[in-house]
Amino acid sequence: MRQAPAVPVLPPLVRKQYPFESRFLMLRNGHRLHYLDEGSGPPLLMLHGNPTWSFYYRDLVLGLRAHFRCVVPDHLGCGLSNKPADGDYLILAHAGHLRELLTALDLREVTLVTHDWGGPIGFLAATQSRDRFWRLITFNTGVSLEPLPRLLMLLRLPLIGPLVILGMNGMVRAGLLAVAVNGHRLEPAVRAGYLAPYDSWAHRVAILRFVQEIPIEVTHPNRALLQELGRGLGEMAALPHLVIWGLKDPVFHRGYLDALHRRFPRAEVHRLADAGHWVVEEAGESILPLIRDFLARTAGERLTPSHRAGAS
């Protein structure tokens, strides 16, 4: 089986921004899944999207690990996880890897924190293991079929997608250019952190596969998957749920937020007018107090027997 080098070495400049111990789970398929496991207390399971990695949540981990157990995996093909050229990068496979991690660490009463593709992956795993999940924290993501920007549609074309994503690392570089914190571009060390794991054509296969997993075509299997997921989410609608959304997101626009709110009508929603898609990076100082407050207010709530119904 062809496989890229197991663990990219992080430059000291990046390691300073990411001062965590790396842990690995050997998946049933023989590949290693990288994850962080920092702090102790009620577990927070943080799932990144595309084209980021666990680095995206570094400031939340630093700000929450004193009172919570922060578990932050890198999806297979991303971050410091193995990046097999012939890996199974279907969304169902990513959800399966997540369930393996939940079982290996025996995580219970989990607060699920998701962004971007982390949303569908995490919600799929949660609907399959409902007894393990307690609360939800959701950043810009999509669990419905809404219109998408033309750029994403172009990246689905056979020649353009591989050239831009694999050859030019365009998803990471263009995404970083769009991020502004307090009106300024990201610091060089932070930019280096996002770029570090995706330093070659071979290390960017999963980024392309995530784009190919977007169900644009009416025949795409993920259309049926999202519809099935939507039905399953109804069983989680009563869970305490915090939604924090950057309104300047060109991908997950207000239509996605409205659709999510219809799925979770009891959710507490905070709309950040000055943040975009990379809301955790762009508005971290505003987000952390909201999360702490939400976790404190819901600390006395526990899963009812009806919430616990379902397979583990």
mmCIF file of C-alpha atoms in Angstrom, residues 73-279:
data_model
loop_
_atom_site.group_PDB
_atom_site.id
_atom_site.type_symbol
_atom_site.label_atom_id
_atom_site.label_comp_id
_atom_site.label_asym_id
_atom_site.label_seq_id
_atom_site.Cartn_x
_atom_site.Cartn_y
_atom_site.Cartn_z
ATOM 1 C CA PRO A 73 -8.248 14.598 16.019
ATOM 2 C CA ASP A 74 -6.856 15.215 12.568
ATOM 3 C CA HIS A 75 -9.012 13.500 9.961
ATOM 4 C CA LEU A 76 -7.186 10.827 7.995
ATOM 5 C CA GLY A 77 -5.141 12.562 5.295
ATOM 6 C CA CYS A 78 -5.035 15.809 7.280
ATOM 7 C CA GLY A 79 -2.681 17.421 9.766
ATOM 8 C CA LEU A 80 -0.338 14.905 11.362
ATOM 9 C CA SER A 81 -2.437 11.836 10.564
ATOM 10 C CA ASN A 82 -1.265 9.389 7.901
ATOM 11 C CA LYS A 83 -1.918 10.536 4.344
ATOM 12 C CA PRO A 84 -2.339 7.388 2.224
ATOM 13 C CA ALA A 85 -2.548 8.055 -1.493
ATOM 14 C CA ASP A 86 -5.175 5.334 -1.828
ATOM 15 C CA GLY A 87 -7.004 6.017 1.434
ATOM 16 C CA ASP A 88 -10.751 5.880 1.935
ATOM 17 C CA TYR A 89 -11.651 9.558 2.268
ATOM 18 C CA LEU A 90 -15.412 9.207 2.001
ATOM 19 C CA ILE A 91 -17.369 11.084 4.660
ATOM 20 C CA LEU A 92 -18.767 7.812 5.967
ATOM 21 C CA ALA A 93 -15.198 6.560 6.416
ATOM 22 C CA HIS A 94 -14.182 9.684 8.355
ATOM 23 C CA ALA A 95 -17.210 9.205 10.621
ATOM 24 C CA GLY A 96 -16.151 5.601 11.124
ATOM 25 C CA HIS A 97 -12.651 6.671 12.149
ATOM 26 C CA LEU A 98 -14.205 9.059 14.651
ATOM 27 C CA ARG A 99 -16.282 6.271 16.159
ATOM 28 C CA GLU A 100 -13.110 4.208 16.527
ATOM 29 C CA LEU A 101 -11.565 7.077 18.481
ATOM 30 C CA LEU A 102 -14.667 7.446 20.672
ATOM 31 C CA THR A 103 -14.503 3.748 21.498
ATOM 32 C CA ALA A 104 -10.740 3.640 22.058
ATOM 33 C CA LEU A 105 -10.844 6.574 24.492
ATOM 34 C CA ASP A 106 -14.251 5.534 25.894
ATOM 35 C CA LEU A 107 -15.500 9.106 25.632
ATOM 36 C CA ARG A 108 -18.865 9.710 27.319
ATOM 37 C CA GLU A 109 -21.037 12.791 27.829
ATOM 38 C CA VAL A 110 -19.157 14.447 24.990
ATOM 39 C CA THR A 111 -19.587 18.035 23.871
ATOM 40 C CA LEU A 112 -19.222 17.906 20.085
ATOM 41 C CA VAL A 113 -17.469 20.967 18.606
ATOM 42 C CA THR A 114 -17.550 21.179 14.810
ATOM 43 C CA HIS A 115 -16.597 23.424 11.898
ATOM 44 C CA ASP A 116 -16.926 23.011 8.124
ATOM 45 C CA TRP A 117 -16.670 19.299 7.147
ATOM 46 C CA GLY A 118 -16.325 18.513 10.837
ATOM 47 C CA GLY A 119 -20.073 19.144 11.044
ATOM 48 C CA PRO A 120 -21.335 16.347 8.762
ATOM 49 C CA ILE A 121 -18.607 13.979 9.986
ATOM 50 C CA GLY A 122 -19.312 14.673 13.648
ATOM 51 C CA PHE A 123 -23.085 14.641 13.310
ATOM 52 C CA LEU A 124 -22.950 11.342 11.418
ATOM 53 C CA ALA A 125 -20.893 9.781 14.202
ATOM 54 C CA ALA A 126 -23.199 11.302 16.817
ATOM 55 C CA THR A 127 -26.372 9.950 15.231
ATOM 56 C CA GLN A 128 -24.734 6.516 15.220
ATOM 57 C CA SER A 129 -23.529 6.811 18.846
ATOM 58 C CA ARG A 130 -26.149 9.053 20.429
ATOM 59 C CA ASP A 131 -25.570 7.728 23.940
ATOM 60 C CA ARG A 132 -22.082 9.260 23.979
ATOM 61 C CA PHE A 133 -23.045 12.873 23.234
ATOM 62 C CA TRP A 134 -24.299 15.533 25.628
ATOM 63 C CA ARG A 135 -23.925 19.007 24.086
ATOM 64 C CA LEU A 136 -23.205 20.604 20.722
ATOM 65 C CA ILE A 137 -21.106 23.613 19.739
ATOM 66 C CA THR A 138 -21.302 24.399 16.041
ATOM 67 C CA PHE A 139 -19.337 26.843 13.903
ATOM 68 C CA ASN A 140 -19.936 27.543 10.210
ATOM 69 C CA THR A 141 -20.842 24.226 8.603
ATOM 70 C CA GLY A 142 -23.349 22.622 6.266
ATOM 71 C CA VAL A 143 -25.814 19.838 6.949
ATOM 72 C CA SER A 144 -28.208 20.772 4.157
ATOM 73 C CA LEU A 145 -28.188 21.163 0.368
ATOM 74 C CA GLU A 146 -27.807 24.873 -0.412
ATOM 75 C CA PRO A 147 -26.359 26.836 -3.377
ATOM 76 C CA LEU A 148 -22.555 26.906 -3.445
ATOM 77 C CA PRO A 149 -20.034 29.449 -4.791
ATOM 78 C CA ARG A 150 -18.973 28.985 -8.405
ATOM 79 C CA LEU A 151 -15.340 28.607 -7.323
ATOM 80 C CA LEU A 152 -16.096 25.376 -5.496
ATOM 81 C CA MET A 153 -17.904 24.091 -8.558
ATOM 82 C CA LEU A 154 -14.854 24.891 -10.698
ATOM 83 C CA LEU A 155 -12.618 22.963 -8.297
ATOM 84 C CA ARG A 156 -14.718 19.889 -9.002
ATOM 85 C CA LEU A 157 -13.598 19.880 -12.663
ATOM 86 C CA PRO A 158 -11.181 17.015 -13.490
ATOM 87 C CA LEU A 159 -8.211 19.164 -14.561
ATOM 88 C CA ILE A 160 -8.717 22.346 -12.552
ATOM 89 C CA GLY A 161 -9.219 20.699 -9.152
ATOM 90 C CA PRO A 162 -6.017 18.632 -9.080
ATOM 91 C CA LEU A 163 -3.965 21.487 -10.535
ATOM 92 C CA VAL A 164 -5.177 24.102 -8.045
ATOM 93 C CA ILE A 165 -5.453 21.896 -4.955
ATOM 94 C CA LEU A 166 -2.692 19.320 -5.381
ATOM 95 C CA GLY A 167 -0.239 21.271 -7.500
ATOM 96 C CA MET A 168 -0.621 24.823 -6.184
ATOM 97 C CA ASN A 169 -1.966 24.169 -2.664
ATOM 98 C CA GLY A 170 -4.615 26.692 -3.634
ATOM 99 C CA MET A 171 -7.224 25.684 -1.058
ATOM 100 C CA VAL A 172 -4.900 26.385 1.866
ATOM 101 C CA ARG A 173 -3.216 29.455 0.415
ATOM 102 C CA ALA A 174 -6.403 31.106 -0.835
ATOM 103 C CA GLY A 175 -8.173 30.302 2.409
ATOM 104 C CA LEU A 176 -5.422 31.876 4.458
ATOM 105 C CA LEU A 177 -5.472 34.997 2.308
ATOM 106 C CA ALA A 178 -9.160 35.387 3.141
ATOM 107 C CA VAL A 179 -8.553 35.340 6.900
ATOM 108 C CA ALA A 180 -8.245 38.629 8.716
ATOM 109 C CA VAL A 181 -7.875 39.036 12.476
ATOM 110 C CA ASN A 182 -8.733 42.526 13.688
ATOM 111 C CA GLY A 183 -8.326 43.745 10.128
ATOM 112 C CA HIS A 184 -4.845 42.270 9.712
ATOM 113 C CA ARG A 185 -3.520 39.242 7.860
ATOM 114 C CA LEU A 186 -2.432 36.212 9.830
ATOM 115 C CA GLU A 187 0.980 36.315 11.451
ATOM 116 C CA PRO A 188 3.711 34.398 9.581
ATOM 117 C CA ALA A 189 3.924 31.746 12.315
ATOM 118 C CA VAL A 190 0.195 31.046 12.080
ATOM 119 C CA ARG A 191 0.283 30.897 8.283
ATOM 120 C CA ALA A 192 3.207 28.487 8.530
ATOM 121 C CA GLY A 193 1.170 26.343 10.910
ATOM 122 C CA TYR A 194 -1.668 25.891 8.461
ATOM 123 C CA LEU A 195 0.704 25.205 5.568
ATOM 124 C CA ALA A 196 3.084 22.810 7.368
ATOM 125 C CA PRO A 197 1.205 19.486 6.992
ATOM 126 C CA TYR A 198 0.330 20.152 3.352
ATOM 127 C CA ASP A 199 3.827 20.683 1.990
ATOM 128 C CA SER A 200 3.659 18.419 -1.066
ATOM 129 C CA TRP A 201 1.319 17.104 -3.744
ATOM 130 C CA ALA A 202 1.129 13.746 -1.924
ATOM 131 C CA HIS A 203 0.146 15.422 1.342
ATOM 132 C CA ARG A 204 -2.830 17.232 -0.202
ATOM 133 C CA VAL A 205 -4.840 14.263 -1.485
ATOM 134 C CA ALA A 206 -7.448 14.466 1.291
ATOM 135 C CA ILE A 207 -8.028 18.169 0.593
ATOM 136 C CA LEU A 208 -8.997 17.318 -2.985
ATOM 137 C CA ARG A 209 -11.119 14.391 -1.868
ATOM 138 C CA PHE A 210 -13.064 16.617 0.532
ATOM 139 C CA VAL A 211 -13.903 18.909 -2.388
ATOM 140 C CA GLN A 212 -14.986 15.883 -4.414
ATOM 141 C CA GLU A 213 -17.257 14.859 -1.535
ATOM 142 C CA ILE A 214 -19.364 18.021 -1.955
ATOM 143 C CA PRO A 215 -22.675 16.740 -3.390
ATOM 144 C CA ILE A 216 -23.104 19.164 -6.280
ATOM 145 C CA GLU A 217 -24.424 16.610 -8.783
ATOM 146 C CA VAL A 218 -27.954 15.350 -8.254
ATOM 147 C CA THR A 219 -26.607 11.791 -8.483
ATOM 148 C CA HIS A 220 -23.868 12.303 -5.862
ATOM 149 C CA PRO A 221 -24.308 9.708 -3.073
ATOM 150 C CA ASN A 222 -23.746 12.326 -0.374
ATOM 151 C CA ARG A 223 -27.052 13.958 -1.295
ATOM 152 C CA ALA A 224 -28.898 10.955 0.054
ATOM 153 C CA LEU A 225 -26.474 10.816 2.965
ATOM 154 C CA LEU A 226 -27.217 14.420 3.979
ATOM 155 C CA GLN A 227 -30.937 13.805 3.689
ATOM 156 C CA GLU A 228 -30.636 10.762 5.926
ATOM 157 C CA LEU A 229 -28.468 12.751 8.333
ATOM 158 C CA GLY A 230 -31.102 15.474 8.483
ATOM 159 C CA ARG A 231 -33.665 12.965 9.656
ATOM 160 C CA GLY A 232 -31.287 11.676 12.318
ATOM 161 C CA LEU A 233 -30.518 15.149 13.628
ATOM 162 C CA GLY A 234 -34.095 15.508 14.803
ATOM 163 C CA GLU A 235 -33.289 13.051 17.581
ATOM 164 C CA MET A 236 -30.542 15.406 18.809
ATOM 165 C CA ALA A 237 -32.559 18.624 18.683
ATOM 166 C CA ALA A 238 -33.139 18.674 22.440
ATOM 167 C CA LEU A 239 -29.427 18.642 23.312
ATOM 168 C CA PRO A 240 -27.954 21.914 24.629
ATOM 169 C CA HIS A 241 -26.573 23.586 21.525
ATOM 170 C CA LEU A 242 -24.452 26.690 20.966
ATOM 171 C CA VAL A 243 -24.115 27.984 17.391
ATOM 172 C CA ILE A 244 -21.494 30.640 16.574
ATOM 173 C CA TRP A 245 -21.561 31.812 12.959
ATOM 174 C CA GLY A 246 -19.385 34.196 10.968
ATOM 175 C CA LEU A 247 -21.750 36.080 8.681
ATOM 176 C CA LYS A 248 -19.071 37.017 6.117
ATOM 177 C CA ASP A 249 -18.660 33.396 5.045
ATOM 178 C CA PRO A 250 -18.790 33.137 1.216
ATOM 179 C CA VAL A 251 -19.347 29.369 1.394
ATOM 180 C CA PHE A 252 -21.639 28.705 4.344
ATOM 181 C CA HIS A 253 -23.876 31.715 3.889
ATOM 182 C CA ARG A 254 -26.988 32.599 5.896
ATOM 183 C CA GLY A 255 -28.999 29.968 4.068
ATOM 184 C CA TYR A 256 -26.927 27.283 5.770
ATOM 185 C CA LEU A 257 -27.381 28.948 9.155
ATOM 186 C CA ASP A 258 -31.140 29.191 8.666
ATOM 187 C CA ALA A 259 -31.311 25.526 7.658
ATOM 188 C CA LEU A 260 -29.276 24.505 10.700
ATOM 189 C CA HIS A 261 -31.518 26.549 12.990
ATOM 190 C CA ARG A 262 -34.570 24.821 11.555
ATOM 191 C CA ARG A 263 -32.972 21.502 12.458
ATOM 192 C CA PHE A 264 -32.134 22.763 15.944
ATOM 193 C CA PRO A 265 -34.810 25.343 16.846
ATOM 194 C CA ARG A 266 -33.773 25.405 20.508
ATOM 195 C CA ALA A 267 -30.146 26.238 19.741
ATOM 196 C CA GLU A 268 -28.578 29.406 21.098
ATOM 197 C CA VAL A 269 -27.287 31.309 18.058
ATOM 198 C CA HIS A 270 -24.640 34.038 18.000
ATOM 199 C CA ARG A 271 -24.118 35.800 14.668
ATOM 200 C CA LEU A 272 -20.721 37.498 14.300
ATOM 201 C CA ALA A 273 -21.007 40.274 11.740
ATOM 202 C CA ASP A 274 -17.258 40.831 11.332
ATOM 203 C CA ALA A 275 -16.162 37.187 11.021
ATOM 204 C CA GLY A 276 -16.162 34.893 8.015
ATOM 205 C CA HIS A 277 -15.654 31.208 7.332
ATOM 206 C CA TRP A 278 -12.609 30.791 9.602
ATOM 207 C CA VAL A 279 -14.588 32.070 12.557
#
